[in-house]
mmCIF file of C-alpha atoms in Angstrom:
data_model
loop_
_atom_site.group_PDB
_atom_site.id
_atom_site.type_symbol
_atom_site.label_atom_id
_atom_site.label_comp_id
_atom_site.label_asym_id
_atom_site.label_seq_id
_atom_site.Cartn_x
_atom_site.Cartn_y
_atom_site.Cartn_z
ATOM 1 C CA MET A 1 52.370 111.610 65.226
ATOM 2 C CA ILE A 2 54.586 113.353 63.186
ATOM 3 C CA LEU A 3 55.572 113.920 59.499
ATOM 4 C CA LEU A 4 58.656 115.790 59.511
ATOM 5 C CA LEU A 5 58.285 117.664 55.771
ATOM 6 C CA PRO A 6 61.316 119.632 54.185
ATOM 7 C CA PRO A 7 60.467 123.373 52.980
ATOM 8 C CA SER A 8 60.763 124.511 49.663
ATOM 9 C CA GLU A 9 62.595 126.925 47.693
ATOM 10 C CA THR A 10 59.685 128.351 46.502
ATOM 11 C CA LYS A 11 57.348 130.094 48.081
ATOM 12 C CA ARG A 12 54.121 131.639 47.325
ATOM 13 C CA ASP A 13 53.047 135.591 47.184
ATOM 14 C CA GLY A 14 50.262 137.755 49.289
ATOM 15 C CA GLY A 15 48.610 136.434 52.324
ATOM 16 C CA GLU A 16 45.719 137.513 54.514
ATOM 17 C CA VAL A 17 45.619 141.619 53.745
ATOM 18 C CA GLY A 18 46.427 143.308 57.480
ATOM 19 C CA THR A 19 48.577 140.401 58.900
ATOM 20 C CA SER A 20 52.214 140.380 59.860
ATOM 21 C CA LEU A 21 54.314 137.894 61.322
ATOM 22 C CA ASP A 22 53.079 137.082 64.875
ATOM 23 C CA LEU A 23 56.374 134.786 66.266
ATOM 24 C CA THR A 24 54.050 134.127 69.218
ATOM 25 C CA ALA A 25 51.194 132.533 66.656
ATOM 26 C CA LEU A 26 53.698 129.478 65.858
ATOM 27 C CA GLY A 27 54.077 126.966 67.230
ATOM 28 C CA PHE A 28 57.247 125.367 69.550
ATOM 29 C CA PRO A 29 57.463 128.267 71.568
ATOM 30 C CA GLU A 30 61.094 127.196 72.791
ATOM 31 C CA LEU A 31 62.353 128.173 69.088
ATOM 32 C CA THR A 32 61.401 131.665 69.810
ATOM 33 C CA THR A 33 64.503 133.103 70.459
ATOM 34 C CA LYS A 34 66.541 131.258 67.996
ATOM 35 C CA ARG A 35 64.092 132.914 65.596
ATOM 36 C CA ARG A 36 64.724 136.393 66.630
ATOM 37 C CA ALA A 37 68.549 135.385 65.586
ATOM 38 C CA THR A 38 67.853 134.206 62.169
ATOM 39 C CA LEU A 39 66.077 136.966 60.989
ATOM 40 C CA ALA A 40 67.640 140.024 62.434
ATOM 41 C CA ALA A 41 70.720 138.297 60.053
ATOM 42 C CA LEU A 42 68.444 137.790 57.519
ATOM 43 C CA ARG A 43 67.401 141.313 57.761
ATOM 44 C CA VAL A 44 71.469 142.513 58.318
ATOM 45 C CA LEU A 45 72.410 140.627 54.869
ATOM 46 C CA SER A 46 68.823 141.901 52.907
ATOM 47 C CA ARG A 47 70.546 145.083 52.851
ATOM 48 C CA ASN A 48 73.134 144.269 50.961
ATOM 49 C CA LEU A 49 72.629 142.896 47.025
ATOM 50 C CA LYS A 50 76.272 141.963 46.400
ATOM 51 C CA ALA A 51 76.327 139.602 49.621
ATOM 52 C CA SER A 52 72.436 138.164 49.472
ATOM 53 C CA THR A 53 72.931 137.251 45.857
ATOM 54 C CA ALA A 54 75.834 135.179 47.250
ATOM 55 C CA GLY A 55 75.076 134.541 50.614
ATOM 56 C CA LEU A 56 71.347 132.999 49.082
ATOM 57 C CA GLY A 57 72.700 131.518 46.149
ATOM 58 C CA LEU A 58 70.872 133.361 44.361
ATOM 59 C CA GLY A 59 70.654 134.209 40.302
ATOM 60 C CA ALA A 60 70.549 137.157 37.876
ATOM 61 C CA THR A 61 66.092 136.262 38.194
ATOM 62 C CA GLN A 62 65.995 136.495 41.595
ATOM 63 C CA ARG A 63 66.460 139.935 42.568
ATOM 64 C CA PHE A 64 62.529 139.498 43.967
ATOM 65 C CA GLU A 65 63.691 136.452 46.586
ATOM 66 C CA ILE A 66 65.766 139.201 48.521
ATOM 67 C CA ASP A 67 63.466 141.910 48.106
ATOM 68 C CA ARG A 68 61.186 139.532 50.125
ATOM 69 C CA ASN A 69 63.531 139.364 52.847
ATOM 70 C CA ARG A 70 63.312 143.286 53.047
ATOM 71 C CA VAL A 71 59.947 142.894 54.254
ATOM 72 C CA VAL A 72 59.848 139.732 56.111
ATOM 73 C CA MET A 73 58.692 141.269 58.825
ATOM 74 C CA SER A 74 55.942 143.470 57.775
ATOM 75 C CA ALA A 75 54.496 141.274 55.041
ATOM 76 C CA PRO A 76 51.246 139.378 54.914
ATOM 77 C CA VAL A 77 51.328 135.936 57.001
ATOM 78 C CA LEU A 78 49.664 132.763 54.820
ATOM 79 C CA PRO A 79 49.813 128.684 56.867
ATOM 80 C CA ALA A 80 52.792 127.399 55.913
ATOM 81 C CA ILE A 81 51.227 124.114 53.866
ATOM 82 C CA ASP A 82 49.971 126.935 51.391
ATOM 83 C CA ARG A 83 52.806 128.727 51.786
ATOM 84 C CA TYR A 84 55.362 126.723 50.272
ATOM 85 C CA THR A 85 55.187 125.554 46.136
ATOM 86 C CA GLY A 86 57.182 123.553 44.298
ATOM 87 C CA VAL A 87 56.760 119.491 43.241
ATOM 88 C CA LEU A 88 56.305 117.985 47.384
ATOM 89 C CA TYR A 89 53.867 120.639 48.043
ATOM 90 C CA ASP A 90 51.851 120.555 44.699
ATOM 91 C CA ALA A 91 51.713 116.754 45.411
ATOM 92 C CA LEU A 92 50.819 117.689 48.492
ATOM 93 C CA ASP A 93 48.065 120.058 47.230
ATOM 94 C CA ALA A 94 46.682 121.451 50.594
ATOM 95 C CA PRO A 95 43.804 124.026 49.147
ATOM 96 C CA SER A 96 42.371 120.665 48.427
ATOM 97 C CA LEU A 97 42.177 119.424 51.720
ATOM 98 C CA SER A 98 38.883 119.230 53.754
ATOM 99 C CA THR A 99 38.439 121.679 57.248
ATOM 100 C CA GLN A 100 38.766 118.575 58.884
ATOM 101 C CA GLU A 101 42.066 117.106 57.299
ATOM 102 C CA ARG A 102 43.533 120.927 57.607
ATOM 103 C CA GLU A 103 43.039 120.217 61.142
ATOM 104 C CA PHE A 104 44.659 116.927 61.027
ATOM 105 C CA ALA A 105 47.694 118.517 59.334
ATOM 106 C CA ASN A 106 48.091 121.072 61.471
ATOM 107 C CA ALA A 107 48.566 118.128 64.723
ATOM 108 C CA THR A 108 50.461 115.985 63.075
ATOM 109 C CA VAL A 109 52.647 117.419 60.046
ATOM 110 C CA VAL A 110 55.880 119.357 60.621
ATOM 111 C CA ILE A 111 57.926 121.593 58.373
ATOM 112 C CA HIS A 112 61.704 122.380 58.653
ATOM 113 C CA SER A 113 62.399 125.998 57.692
ATOM 114 C CA ALA A 114 66.024 127.242 57.907
ATOM 115 C CA LEU A 115 64.197 130.766 58.757
ATOM 116 C CA PHE A 116 62.168 129.583 61.540
ATOM 117 C CA GLY A 117 63.279 125.729 62.359
ATOM 118 C CA LEU A 118 60.937 124.379 63.145
ATOM 119 C CA VAL A 119 57.017 124.922 61.960
ATOM 120 C CA ARG A 120 53.300 123.670 61.670
ATOM 121 C CA ALA A 121 51.237 123.201 58.856
ATOM 122 C CA LEU A 122 49.419 126.412 60.226
ATOM 123 C CA ASP A 123 51.410 128.810 61.632
ATOM 124 C CA PRO A 124 51.048 131.793 59.579
ATOM 125 C CA ILE A 125 54.520 133.083 57.896
ATOM 126 C CA PRO A 126 55.541 135.669 55.620
ATOM 127 C CA ALA A 127 57.078 134.512 51.959
ATOM 128 C CA TYR A 128 61.272 134.845 52.047
ATOM 129 C CA ARG A 129 64.637 133.049 50.613
ATOM 130 C CA LEU A 130 66.427 131.145 53.036
ATOM 131 C CA SER A 131 68.080 127.344 52.244
ATOM 132 C CA HIS A 132 69.115 125.281 54.471
ATOM 133 C CA ASP A 133 73.242 126.025 52.947
ATOM 134 C CA SER A 134 72.630 130.009 52.599
ATOM 135 C CA ARG A 135 75.472 132.530 54.521
ATOM 136 C CA LEU A 136 74.015 134.654 56.907
ATOM 137 C CA PRO A 137 75.935 136.621 58.450
ATOM 138 C CA LYS A 138 77.046 135.929 62.672
ATOM 139 C CA VAL A 139 75.174 132.729 62.208
ATOM 140 C CA ARG A 140 76.279 129.638 60.913
ATOM 141 C CA LEU A 141 72.970 127.612 60.388
ATOM 142 C CA ARG A 142 73.485 123.993 61.020
ATOM 143 C CA GLN A 143 75.257 125.537 64.603
ATOM 144 C CA HIS A 144 72.599 127.236 65.203
ATOM 145 C CA TRP A 145 70.056 125.238 64.553
ATOM 146 C CA SER A 146 71.153 121.726 65.386
ATOM 147 C CA ALA A 147 71.016 121.537 68.634
ATOM 148 C CA PRO A 148 67.847 122.668 69.409
ATOM 149 C CA ILE A 149 66.014 121.399 66.851
ATOM 150 C CA SER A 150 66.836 117.994 67.551
ATOM 151 C CA ALA A 151 66.072 119.011 71.313
ATOM 152 C CA VAL A 152 62.313 118.992 69.870
ATOM 153 C CA LEU A 153 62.165 116.139 68.746
ATOM 154 C CA ALA A 154 63.635 113.854 71.331
ATOM 155 C CA ARG A 155 61.183 114.933 73.714
ATOM 156 C CA TYR A 156 58.234 113.983 71.184
ATOM 157 C CA PRO A 157 57.635 110.485 72.383
ATOM 158 C CA GLY A 158 55.373 109.646 69.478
ATOM 159 C CA LEU A 159 56.504 108.510 65.651
ATOM 160 C CA ILE A 160 58.428 110.481 63.876
ATOM 161 C CA LEU A 161 58.625 110.120 59.971
ATOM 162 C CA ASP A 162 61.171 111.628 58.787
ATOM 163 C CA LEU A 163 60.525 112.779 54.924
ATOM 164 C CA ARG A 164 63.097 115.692 55.307
ATOM 165 C CA SER A 165 66.086 116.173 52.936
ATOM 166 C CA GLU A 166 69.340 115.302 54.017
ATOM 167 C CA GLY A 167 70.789 118.598 54.384
ATOM 168 C CA TYR A 168 67.565 120.029 56.077
ATOM 169 C CA ALA A 169 67.816 116.519 58.635
ATOM 170 C CA ALA A 170 71.379 117.790 59.133
ATOM 171 C CA LEU A 171 69.632 120.865 60.497
ATOM 172 C CA GLY A 172 68.233 118.759 63.099
ATOM 173 C CA PRO A 173 69.321 115.069 63.452
ATOM 174 C CA ARG A 174 65.908 113.953 64.429
ATOM 175 C CA PRO A 175 66.673 110.810 67.503
ATOM 176 C CA GLU A 176 67.888 107.092 66.787
ATOM 177 C CA ARG A 177 64.945 105.798 68.926
ATOM 178 C CA GLU A 178 62.602 102.429 67.638
ATOM 179 C CA ASN A 179 60.299 104.608 66.916
ATOM 180 C CA CYS A 180 61.807 106.978 64.667
ATOM 181 C CA ALA A 181 61.822 106.804 60.992
ATOM 182 C CA PHE A 182 64.326 108.649 57.590
ATOM 183 C CA VAL A 183 61.661 107.365 54.949
ATOM 184 C CA ARG A 184 63.624 107.555 51.931
ATOM 185 C CA VAL A 185 62.281 106.589 48.115
ATOM 186 C CA ILE A 186 63.480 103.813 46.191
ATOM 187 C CA ALA A 187 62.806 103.443 42.734
ATOM 188 C CA ASP A 188 62.128 100.085 41.761
ATOM 189 C CA ASP A 189 61.519 99.290 37.670
ATOM 190 C CA GLY A 190 60.375 96.016 37.611
ATOM 191 C CA ALA A 191 63.400 93.552 37.786
ATOM 192 C CA GLY A 192 64.534 93.742 40.670
ATOM 193 C CA ARG A 193 66.842 96.611 39.934
ATOM 194 C CA ARG A 194 66.012 99.731 42.577
ATOM 195 C CA ARG A 195 68.032 102.785 42.897
ATOM 196 C CA ALA A 196 67.622 106.000 45.672
ATOM 197 C CA LEU A 197 65.484 109.140 43.734
ATOM 198 C CA ASN A 198 66.614 112.651 44.620
ATOM 199 C CA HIS A 199 65.142 115.363 42.820
ATOM 200 C CA PHE A 200 62.003 113.421 41.603
ATOM 201 C CA ASN A 201 61.945 112.020 45.489
ATOM 202 C CA LYS A 202 59.467 115.211 45.831
ATOM 203 C CA LYS A 203 56.472 114.149 44.461
ATOM 204 C CA ALA A 204 55.895 111.069 45.909
ATOM 205 C CA LYS A 205 57.304 111.852 49.179
ATOM 206 C CA GLY A 206 53.984 114.860 49.131
ATOM 207 C CA GLU A 207 51.919 112.165 47.703
ATOM 208 C CA PHE A 208 52.676 109.879 51.250
ATOM 209 C CA ALA A 209 52.122 112.706 52.934
ATOM 210 C CA ARG A 210 48.729 113.618 51.649
ATOM 211 C CA ALA A 211 47.850 110.126 51.913
ATOM 212 C CA VAL A 212 48.194 110.030 55.927
ATOM 213 C CA ILE A 213 46.728 113.423 55.475
ATOM 214 C CA GLN A 214 43.653 112.030 54.483
ATOM 215 C CA ALA A 215 43.228 109.128 56.481
ATOM 216 C CA GLN A 216 43.816 111.330 59.844
ATOM 217 C CA ILE A 217 45.147 108.168 61.381
ATOM 218 C CA ALA A 218 47.566 109.181 63.372
ATOM 219 C CA HIS A 219 50.063 105.917 64.073
ATOM 220 C CA GLU A 220 51.664 105.160 66.738
ATOM 221 C CA SER A 221 54.880 102.932 65.088
ATOM 222 C CA VAL A 222 56.650 101.949 62.113
ATOM 223 C CA ASP A 223 54.636 98.698 62.402
ATOM 224 C CA ALA A 224 51.102 100.646 62.483
ATOM 225 C CA VAL A 225 51.969 102.872 59.594
ATOM 226 C CA CYS A 226 54.027 100.040 57.105
ATOM 227 C CA SER A 227 50.618 97.921 57.651
ATOM 228 C CA TRP A 228 48.451 100.589 57.130
ATOM 229 C CA ALA A 229 50.064 101.188 53.773
ATOM 230 C CA ASP A 230 49.639 98.014 52.572
ATOM 231 C CA GLY A 231 46.538 98.002 52.721
ATOM 232 C CA VAL A 232 45.459 101.339 50.755
ATOM 233 C CA GLY A 233 48.741 100.093 47.916
ATOM 234 C CA VAL A 234 51.288 102.272 49.225
ATOM 235 C CA ARG A 235 54.582 100.841 49.128
ATOM 236 C CA LEU A 236 56.622 100.916 52.690
ATOM 237 C CA GLU A 237 58.850 98.665 53.329
ATOM 238 C CA PRO A 238 61.831 97.886 55.849
ATOM 239 C CA GLY A 239 65.647 99.433 54.829
ATOM 240 C CA ARG A 240 68.090 100.315 56.186
ATOM 241 C CA GLN A 241 68.700 100.875 60.299
ATOM 242 C CA GLY A 242 66.571 103.622 61.192
ATOM 243 C CA GLU A 243 65.211 103.958 57.989
ATOM 244 C CA ILE A 244 61.570 103.193 55.459
ATOM 245 C CA ASP A 245 61.924 102.369 51.843
ATOM 246 C CA LEU A 246 59.149 104.393 50.050
ATOM 247 C CA VAL A 247 58.967 102.099 46.872
ATOM 248 C CA VAL A 248 57.731 103.851 43.608
#
C-alpha cells in the first residue's frame, strides 16, 4: 500500500548537524537523474533575486526562501515527514509517532516533491522552496516529472491512495486501475448537502494518514481500507469513478 501525500509550502528549518543532501540516500533511485536536473535549475534560479521572487511566487517577506535554495546542497537534512509543516503535517504529527509507526510510515507513505519527485517518509532532505507551479530556467516541472513519476506508480502493484492536490497529481498522474484511488475530502452539513473542500481538506487528510499509520495495516484493496475505516469511525465512501470520498 502507498499513501501518496502532497508536500507543504512550509518547511521546518535545521537538521542533523554535519549532514547534507545525499541523493543516493533517497528512495526511488530511478528518479536520481531528474532530481539532479531540477536541483541544478534551482541553483541557477537562486542566483537571481528578481527571477527567484517571480519564479517561486514569493512575497516581499519571503527572501529567506531564496536563501534556503542557495544552500540546498549543503544544508542539514531531516526526514521528509519531519521537514514538512503546515495543516496536513500538523494533523499527521509525525514527531509523536512511535518508532514502529515511523517505520511503517517509511514503508507506506510517499511524498510528492516538486524538487525531488517521490520521496519516502524518512528520506533525508533539506529545507527548500519549489512548488508544482514554480517556474525554473529550462525545466518545465510538469513535463519534467510527469512521465517518470507515472512510471514509478504504474510499476507498483499494490493499493495506491492518492491524497495529493490536483496540482501535484498533474506532475505524475496515478495509474487508472481498480486498486488506485484519488481521495477527495467532502464536507457533509448533516442535512444531505455535500461539497468538496479545498484548503480545509488538508487537516482531514493529515488525520486520515495518521490513523492509517497508527493502525499499521497495509491494506490490499479499496474495499479493505473502506471496511477498516468504517470500524474506526472514518467515513470513506465510493465517489466518482477512480475516487473515494473522505467525508467530514
